[in-house]
JSON list of C-alpha atoms in Angstrom, two decimals:
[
{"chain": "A", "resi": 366, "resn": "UNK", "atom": "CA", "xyz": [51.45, -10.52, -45.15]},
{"chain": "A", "resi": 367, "resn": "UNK", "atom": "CA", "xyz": [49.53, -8.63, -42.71]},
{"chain": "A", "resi": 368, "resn": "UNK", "atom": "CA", "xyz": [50.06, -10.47, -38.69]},
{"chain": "A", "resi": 369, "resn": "UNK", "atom": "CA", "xyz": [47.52, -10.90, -36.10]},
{"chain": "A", "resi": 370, "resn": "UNK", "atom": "CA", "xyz": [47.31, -8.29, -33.47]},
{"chain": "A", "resi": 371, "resn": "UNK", "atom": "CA", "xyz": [45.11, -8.94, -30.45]},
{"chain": "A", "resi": 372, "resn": "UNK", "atom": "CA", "xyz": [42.67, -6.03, -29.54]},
{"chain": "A", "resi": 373, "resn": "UNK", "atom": "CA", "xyz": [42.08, -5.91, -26.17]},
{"chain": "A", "resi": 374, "resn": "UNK", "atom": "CA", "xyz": [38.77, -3.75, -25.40]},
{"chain": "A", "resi": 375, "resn": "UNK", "atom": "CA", "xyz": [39.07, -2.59, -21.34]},
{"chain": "A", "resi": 376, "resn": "UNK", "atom": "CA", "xyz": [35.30, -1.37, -19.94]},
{"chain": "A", "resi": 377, "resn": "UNK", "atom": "CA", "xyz": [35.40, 2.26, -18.68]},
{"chain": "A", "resi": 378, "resn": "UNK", "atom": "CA", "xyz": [34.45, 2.30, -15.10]},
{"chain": "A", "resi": 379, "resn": "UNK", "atom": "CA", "xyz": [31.09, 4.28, -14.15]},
{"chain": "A", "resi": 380, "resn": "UNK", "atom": "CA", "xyz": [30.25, 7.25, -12.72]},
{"chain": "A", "resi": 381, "resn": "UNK", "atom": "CA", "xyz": [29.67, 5.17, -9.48]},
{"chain": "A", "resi": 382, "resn": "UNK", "atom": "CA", "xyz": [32.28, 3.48, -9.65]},
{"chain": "A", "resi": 383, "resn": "UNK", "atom": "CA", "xyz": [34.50, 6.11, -10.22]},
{"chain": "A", "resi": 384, "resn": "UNK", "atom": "CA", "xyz": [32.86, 8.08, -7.31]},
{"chain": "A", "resi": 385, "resn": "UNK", "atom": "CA", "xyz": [33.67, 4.97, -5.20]},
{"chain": "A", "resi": 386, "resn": "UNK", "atom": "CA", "xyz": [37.09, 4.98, -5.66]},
{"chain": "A", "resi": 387, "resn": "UNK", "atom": "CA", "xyz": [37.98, 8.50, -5.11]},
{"chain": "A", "resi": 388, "resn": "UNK", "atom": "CA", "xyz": [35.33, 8.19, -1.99]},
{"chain": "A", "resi": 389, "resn": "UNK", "atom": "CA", "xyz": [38.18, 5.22, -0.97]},
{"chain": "A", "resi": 390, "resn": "UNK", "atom": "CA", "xyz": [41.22, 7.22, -1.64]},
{"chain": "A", "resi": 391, "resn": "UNK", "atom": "CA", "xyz": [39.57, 10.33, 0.31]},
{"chain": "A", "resi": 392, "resn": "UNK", "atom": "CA", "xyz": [37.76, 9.09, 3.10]},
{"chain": "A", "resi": 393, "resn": "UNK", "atom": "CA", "xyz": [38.24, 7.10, 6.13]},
{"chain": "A", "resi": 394, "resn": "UNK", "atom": "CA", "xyz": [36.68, 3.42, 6.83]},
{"chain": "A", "resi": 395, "resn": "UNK", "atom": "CA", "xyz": [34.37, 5.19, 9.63]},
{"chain": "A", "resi": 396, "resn": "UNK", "atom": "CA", "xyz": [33.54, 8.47, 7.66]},
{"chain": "A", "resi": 397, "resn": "UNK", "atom": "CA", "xyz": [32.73, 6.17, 4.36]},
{"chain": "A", "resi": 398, "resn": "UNK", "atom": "CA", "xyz": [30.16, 4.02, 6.46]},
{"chain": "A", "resi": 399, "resn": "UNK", "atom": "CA", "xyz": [28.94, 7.81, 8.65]},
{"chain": "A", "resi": 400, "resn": "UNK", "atom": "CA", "xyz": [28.18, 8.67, 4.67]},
{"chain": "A", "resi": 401, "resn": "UNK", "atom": "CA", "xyz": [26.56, 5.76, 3.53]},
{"chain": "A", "resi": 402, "resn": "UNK", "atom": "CA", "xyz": [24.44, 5.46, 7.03]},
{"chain": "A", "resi": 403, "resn": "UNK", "atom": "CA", "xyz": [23.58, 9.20, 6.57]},
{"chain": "A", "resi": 404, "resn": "UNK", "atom": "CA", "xyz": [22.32, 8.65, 3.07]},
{"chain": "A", "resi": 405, "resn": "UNK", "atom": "CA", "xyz": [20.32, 5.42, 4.40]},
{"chain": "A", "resi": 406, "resn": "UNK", "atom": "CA", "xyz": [18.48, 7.41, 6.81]},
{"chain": "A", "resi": 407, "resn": "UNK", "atom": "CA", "xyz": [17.54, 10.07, 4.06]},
{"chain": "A", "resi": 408, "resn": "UNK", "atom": "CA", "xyz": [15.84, 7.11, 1.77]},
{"chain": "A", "resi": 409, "resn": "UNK", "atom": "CA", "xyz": [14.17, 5.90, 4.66]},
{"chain": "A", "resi": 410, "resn": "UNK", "atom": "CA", "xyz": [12.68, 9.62, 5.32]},
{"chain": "A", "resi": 411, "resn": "UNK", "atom": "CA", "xyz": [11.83, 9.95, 2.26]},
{"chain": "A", "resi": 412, "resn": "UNK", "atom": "CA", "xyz": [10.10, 6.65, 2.17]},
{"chain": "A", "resi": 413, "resn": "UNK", "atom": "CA", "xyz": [8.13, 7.44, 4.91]},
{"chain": "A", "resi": 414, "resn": "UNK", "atom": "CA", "xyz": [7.30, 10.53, 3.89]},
{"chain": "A", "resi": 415, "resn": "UNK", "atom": "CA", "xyz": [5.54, 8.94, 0.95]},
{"chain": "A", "resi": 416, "resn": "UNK", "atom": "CA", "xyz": [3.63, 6.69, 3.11]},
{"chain": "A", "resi": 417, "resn": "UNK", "atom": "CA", "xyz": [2.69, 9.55, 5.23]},
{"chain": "A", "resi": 418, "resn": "UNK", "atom": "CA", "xyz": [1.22, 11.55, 2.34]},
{"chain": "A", "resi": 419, "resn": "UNK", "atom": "CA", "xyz": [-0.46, 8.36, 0.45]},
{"chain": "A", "resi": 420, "resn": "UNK", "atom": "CA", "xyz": [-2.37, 7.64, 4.23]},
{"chain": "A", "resi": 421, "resn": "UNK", "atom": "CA", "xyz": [-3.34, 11.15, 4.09]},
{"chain": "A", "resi": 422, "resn": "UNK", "atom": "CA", "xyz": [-4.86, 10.60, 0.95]},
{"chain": "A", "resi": 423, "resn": "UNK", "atom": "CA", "xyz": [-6.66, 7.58, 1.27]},
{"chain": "A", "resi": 424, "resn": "UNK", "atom": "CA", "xyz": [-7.87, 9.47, 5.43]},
{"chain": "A", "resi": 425, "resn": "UNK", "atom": "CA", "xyz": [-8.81, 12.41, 3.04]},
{"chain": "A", "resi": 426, "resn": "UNK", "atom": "CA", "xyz": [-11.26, 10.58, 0.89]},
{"chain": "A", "resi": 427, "resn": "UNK", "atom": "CA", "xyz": [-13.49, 8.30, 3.06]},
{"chain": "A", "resi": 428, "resn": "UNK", "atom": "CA", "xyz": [-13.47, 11.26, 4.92]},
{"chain": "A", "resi": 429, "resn": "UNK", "atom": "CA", "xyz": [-14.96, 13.54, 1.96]},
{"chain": "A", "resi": 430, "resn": "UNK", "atom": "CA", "xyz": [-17.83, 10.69, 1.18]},
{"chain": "A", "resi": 431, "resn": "UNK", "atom": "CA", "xyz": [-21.12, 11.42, 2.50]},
{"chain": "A", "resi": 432, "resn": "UNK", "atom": "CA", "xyz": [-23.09, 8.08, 3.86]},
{"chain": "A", "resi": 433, "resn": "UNK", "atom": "CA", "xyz": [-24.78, 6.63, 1.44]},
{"chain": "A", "resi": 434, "resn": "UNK", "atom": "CA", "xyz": [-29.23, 6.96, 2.32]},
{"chain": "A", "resi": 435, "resn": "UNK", "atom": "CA", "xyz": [-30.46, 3.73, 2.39]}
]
């Protein structure tokens, strides 16, 4: 007679999460938050940035259209 044995499956952590916790174990309260401020700022750059070149765009064709003769 063969018993029960309970399987117990345990979720690997992911890469982010691993990052996170050697980020904890390495870092500093204040240097964790100087990091994650630091990489706010470079989204926010980058976001503008797209703006910036979308406006430049749109500036770019209504100023390539000739009036229209009426």
């Amino acid at each position: 007679m063969q018993s029960a044995t309970t399987v117990r499956a345990t979720a690997l952590p992911s890469v982010s999460d691993a990052l996170r916790a050697m980020e904890s174990l390495l870092m500093g309260a204040g240097q964790r938050t100087a990091r994650r401020n630091a990489w706010t700022a470079v989204l926010e750059d980058r976001r503008r940035a797209k703006d910036r070149t979308e406006a430049q765009h749109v500036l770019e064709a209504v100023a390539s259209r000739r009036p229209q003769a009426t």
